[in-house]
Amino acid sequence: MSTTPAFRRLPRAVRERQMLDAAVRVFSRRGFHAASMDEIADEAGISKPMVYAYLGSKEELFTACLHREGTRLLEAIVGAVVPDLPFEERLWRGLRAFFRFVGAHRDGWAVLYRQGRGERPFAGELAAMRHRIIEVVAGMLDRGLAADGREVRPAELEIMAYALVGASESVADWLADHPDADPDVLAGRMMDFAWTGAGNLLAGRRWSPPPAPTD
Amino acid sequence: MSTTPAFRRLPRAVRERQMLDAAVRVFSRRGFHAASMDEIADEAGISKPMVYAYLGSKEELFTACLHREGTRLLEAIVGAVVPDLPFEERLWRGLRAFFRFVGAHRDGWAVLYRQGRGERPFAGELAAMRHRIIEVVAGMLDRGLAADGREVRPAELEIMAYALVGASESVADWLADHPDADPDVLAGRMMDFAWTGAGNLLAGRRWSPPPAPTD
DNA sequence: GAGCTTACCTACTCGTGCGTAAGGTTACGC
DNA sequence: GCGTAACCTTACGCACGAGTAGGTAAGCTC
């Protein structure tokens, strides 16, 4: 019989990609600690020393996953949010890109959102990344207001941005567990919430506590 | 010198409380896997076999933490939400109780929100708990609408509840990192967002995509 | 087809941390 | 004041998994 080796020898770049894909899958279902390098190697169809040779230690591997998925997510969003469009349009495009990404990269999303947040060495960096996104959203809100001649204290803007991002994450997480849902529809639902809500809110309508006994 | 033993012998119930308190603290800063039973025992000022004797395995201990903190949180909220009050008032009281709880039990919150979600054996139970809360919120929204003579499809209600809960969690998480912030003020901010937003939204104002090129 | 490089593997070491066996100490009943 | 039961300890067994040493073979160059 001719040369049909069970396992072809592949160039490094291809293997690295396969390993990262496998690592994201395994990390997404096990978490950082519970995932073993053996299982990742197995999932990638390769042996453990190869993973160490190419991607380094377990922490470095997880960092690489976080970095790749985080970059992809960020690029998907900033690529969709064209700068000179009006606020509403940018928000809509950003949300749609976000939900589309989560729908298409559920594993990556799970690693970023469910697994990365608790693990000690990575939580900080991840929180910083999230905070950067929130600042961007807050900036969008601020510019949306400035264009309207209004003004809101930065602290309140930040809280609002936290609420908006948190709401989106929560709905995205729902999407990750409902493969049949349409990301664009969800983005529309979020606009229902964020735009109608934030829009009216920023237009000056503030909620005030009822006069009833406050304790 | 009289009898001043370095370590008094305490009744079981007291020790169990101390151990759970210590476990919540350690789990909150390390996560489930990275936390060691030795460190928990040390934090509780007791030796490891005592932890096993009273609380069982590490998984059982973590489950106990999750259960206690989750029950406390739930009780704080349902205790604040008096059934017969109007929708707005219940929402306000529920949010305020939630933020007050997080402000007063940062460690417990961290275990529930940051650590529990990713860890395999517990994620499911925790997700179920969260889902129960979301159902309650969805029910509140529904009753709020019904009282207003309106009607919304259950699926949309659920999405909205996810957004609301996610927004609250995100702001609560911000609170956990900002000890000086006032929980009641944050609850007010959330009402700004949720009430003004959801209120207008549920009153029939829906956002619709702009006519611009949709890709 | 000799010789080098790169891809790849089997089979180990060794640290860490869960869980436990076996024994010491304190308080309390009588 | 002594037995005994509950409390508490030190010191270990053992499994699991990160990381590695050392060896094999495929493909390339000439």
JSON list of N, CA and C in Angstrom, two decimals, chain A residues 2 10 20 29 32 38 43 45 81 94 120 126 142 144 150 156 172 174 184 198-199 205:
[
{"chain": "A", "resi": 2, "resn": "SER", "atom": "N", "xyz": [0.32, 2.29, -0.53]},
{"chain": "A", "resi": 2, "resn": "SER", "atom": "CA", "xyz": [1.09, 3.51, -0.66]},
{"chain": "A", "resi": 2, "resn": "SER", "atom": "C", "xyz": [1.13, 4.28, 0.66]},
{"chain": "A", "resi": 10, "resn": "LEU", "atom": "N", "xyz": [1.96, 18.25, 9.77]},
{"chain": "A", "resi": 10, "resn": "LEU", "atom": "CA", "xyz": [1.45, 19.54, 9.31]},
{"chain": "A", "resi": 10, "resn": "LEU", "atom": "C", "xyz": [2.38, 20.67, 9.72]},
{"chain": "A", "resi": 20, "resn": "LEU", "atom": "N", "xyz": [-5.18, 25.82, 19.36]},
{"chain": "A", "resi": 20, "resn": "LEU", "atom": "CA", "xyz": [-5.94, 26.90, 19.98]},
{"chain": "A", "resi": 20, "resn": "LEU", "atom": "C", "xyz": [-7.44, 26.62, 19.88]},
{"chain": "A", "resi": 29, "resn": "ARG", "atom": "N", "xyz": [-15.77, 24.23, 28.13]},
{"chain": "A", "resi": 29, "resn": "ARG", "atom": "CA", "xyz": [-16.66, 23.31, 28.82]},
{"chain": "A", "resi": 29, "resn": "ARG", "atom": "C", "xyz": [-16.14, 22.87, 30.18]},
{"chain": "A", "resi": 32, "resn": "PHE", "atom": "N", "xyz": [-10.69, 26.72, 33.40]},
{"chain": "A", "resi": 32, "resn": "PHE", "atom": "CA", "xyz": [-9.23, 26.67, 33.32]},
{"chain": "A", "resi": 32, "resn": "PHE", "atom": "C", "xyz": [-8.63, 25.53, 34.13]},
{"chain": "A", "resi": 38, "resn": "ASP", "atom": "N", "xyz": [-3.68, 17.16, 28.81]},
{"chain": "A", "resi": 38, "resn": "ASP", "atom": "CA", "xyz": [-3.85, 15.90, 28.09]},
{"chain": "A", "resi": 38, "resn": "ASP", "atom": "C", "xyz": [-5.13, 15.95, 27.25]},
{"chain": "A", "resi": 43, "resn": "GLU", "atom": "N", "xyz": [-7.95, 16.45, 22.19]},
{"chain": "A", "resi": 43, "resn": "GLU", "atom": "CA", "xyz": [-8.97, 17.12, 21.37]},
{"chain": "A", "resi": 43, "resn": "GLU", "atom": "C", "xyz": [-8.35, 17.66, 20.07]},
{"chain": "A", "resi": 45, "resn": "GLY", "atom": "N", "xyz": [-5.95, 16.24, 18.60]},
{"chain": "A", "resi": 45, "resn": "GLY", "atom": "CA", "xyz": [-5.43, 15.12, 17.84]},
{"chain": "A", "resi": 45, "resn": "GLY", "atom": "C", "xyz": [-3.91, 15.10, 17.77]},
{"chain": "A", "resi": 81, "resn": "VAL", "atom": "N", "xyz": [-18.85, 49.28, 13.89]},
{"chain": "A", "resi": 81, "resn": "VAL", "atom": "CA", "xyz": [-19.25, 50.62, 14.34]},
{"chain": "A", "resi": 81, "resn": "VAL", "atom": "C", "xyz": [-18.50, 51.68, 13.55]},
{"chain": "A", "resi": 94, "resn": "GLY", "atom": "N", "xyz": [-23.21, 48.04, 16.51]},
{"chain": "A", "resi": 94, "resn": "GLY", "atom": "CA", "xyz": [-22.34, 47.44, 17.52]},
{"chain": "A", "resi": 94, "resn": "GLY", "atom": "C", "xyz": [-23.02, 46.25, 18.20]},
{"chain": "A", "resi": 120, "resn": "ARG", "atom": "N", "xyz": [-7.97, 33.48, 38.87]},
{"chain": "A", "resi": 120, "resn": "ARG", "atom": "CA", "xyz": [-7.15, 34.53, 39.45]},
{"chain": "A", "resi": 120, "resn": "ARG", "atom": "C", "xyz": [-6.18, 35.25, 38.50]},
{"chain": "A", "resi": 126, "resn": "LEU", "atom": "N", "xyz": [-8.81, 40.58, 32.04]},
{"chain": "A", "resi": 126, "resn": "LEU", "atom": "CA", "xyz": [-10.11, 40.49, 31.39]},
{"chain": "A", "resi": 126, "resn": "LEU", "atom": "C", "xyz": [-11.02, 41.63, 31.84]},
{"chain": "A", "resi": 142, "resn": "ASP", "atom": "N", "xyz": [-22.05, 59.63, 25.83]},
{"chain": "A", "resi": 142, "resn": "ASP", "atom": "CA", "xyz": [-21.71, 61.02, 26.09]},
{"chain": "A", "resi": 142, "resn": "ASP", "atom": "C", "xyz": [-21.82, 61.84, 24.81]},
{"chain": "A", "resi": 144, "resn": "GLY", "atom": "N", "xyz": [-23.51, 61.06, 22.22]},
{"chain": "A", "resi": 144, "resn": "GLY", "atom": "CA", "xyz": [-24.91, 61.10, 21.84]},
{"chain": "A", "resi": 144, "resn": "GLY", "atom": "C", "xyz": [-25.64, 62.21, 22.57]},
{"chain": "A", "resi": 150, "resn": "ARG", "atom": "N", "xyz": [-27.27, 68.03, 25.72]},
{"chain": "A", "resi": 150, "resn": "ARG", "atom": "CA", "xyz": [-27.46, 67.68, 27.14]},
{"chain": "A", "resi": 150, "resn": "ARG", "atom": "C", "xyz": [-26.13, 67.38, 27.81]},
{"chain": "A", "resi": 156, "resn": "GLU", "atom": "N", "xyz": [-22.39, 58.97, 36.35]},
{"chain": "A", "resi": 156, "resn": "GLU", "atom": "CA", "xyz": [-23.68, 58.40, 35.98]},
{"chain": "A", "resi": 156, "resn": "GLU", "atom": "C", "xyz": [-23.61, 57.75, 34.62]},
{"chain": "A", "resi": 172, "resn": "ALA", "atom": "N", "xyz": [-26.71, 37.84, 25.67]},
{"chain": "A", "resi": 172, "resn": "ALA", "atom": "CA", "xyz": [-25.78, 37.05, 24.85]},
{"chain": "A", "resi": 172, "resn": "ALA", "atom": "C", "xyz": [-25.58, 35.68, 25.47]},
{"chain": "A", "resi": 174, "resn": "TRP", "atom": "N", "xyz": [-27.73, 34.09, 27.21]},
{"chain": "A", "resi": 174, "resn": "TRP", "atom": "CA", "xyz": [-28.94, 33.35, 26.88]},
{"chain": "A", "resi": 174, "resn": "TRP", "atom": "C", "xyz": [-28.83, 32.79, 25.47]},
{"chain": "A", "resi": 184, "resn": "ASP", "atom": "N", "xyz": [-29.65, 38.68, 15.21]},
{"chain": "A", "resi": 184, "resn": "ASP", "atom": "CA", "xyz": [-30.13, 40.00, 14.81]},
{"chain": "A", "resi": 184, "resn": "ASP", "atom": "C", "xyz": [-31.42, 40.38, 15.55]},
{"chain": "A", "resi": 198, "resn": "ALA", "atom": "N", "xyz": [-32.61, 54.22, 27.28]},
{"chain": "A", "resi": 198, "resn": "ALA", "atom": "CA", "xyz": [-31.58, 55.25, 27.42]},
{"chain": "A", "resi": 198, "resn": "ALA", "atom": "C", "xyz": [-32.03, 56.54, 26.74]},
{"chain": "A", "resi": 199, "resn": "GLY", "atom": "N", "xyz": [-32.68, 56.39, 25.60]},
{"chain": "A", "resi": 199, "resn": "GLY", "atom": "CA", "xyz": [-33.12, 57.57, 24.87]},
{"chain": "A", "resi": 199, "resn": "GLY", "atom": "C", "xyz": [-34.02, 58.45, 25.72]},
{"chain": "A", "resi": 205, "resn": "ARG", "atom": "N", "xyz": [-35.93, 62.43, 31.33]},
{"chain": "A", "resi": 205, "resn": "ARG", "atom": "CA", "xyz": [-36.92, 61.80, 32.21]},
{"chain": "A", "resi": 205, "resn": "ARG", "atom": "C", "xyz": [-36.20, 60.95, 33.25]}
]
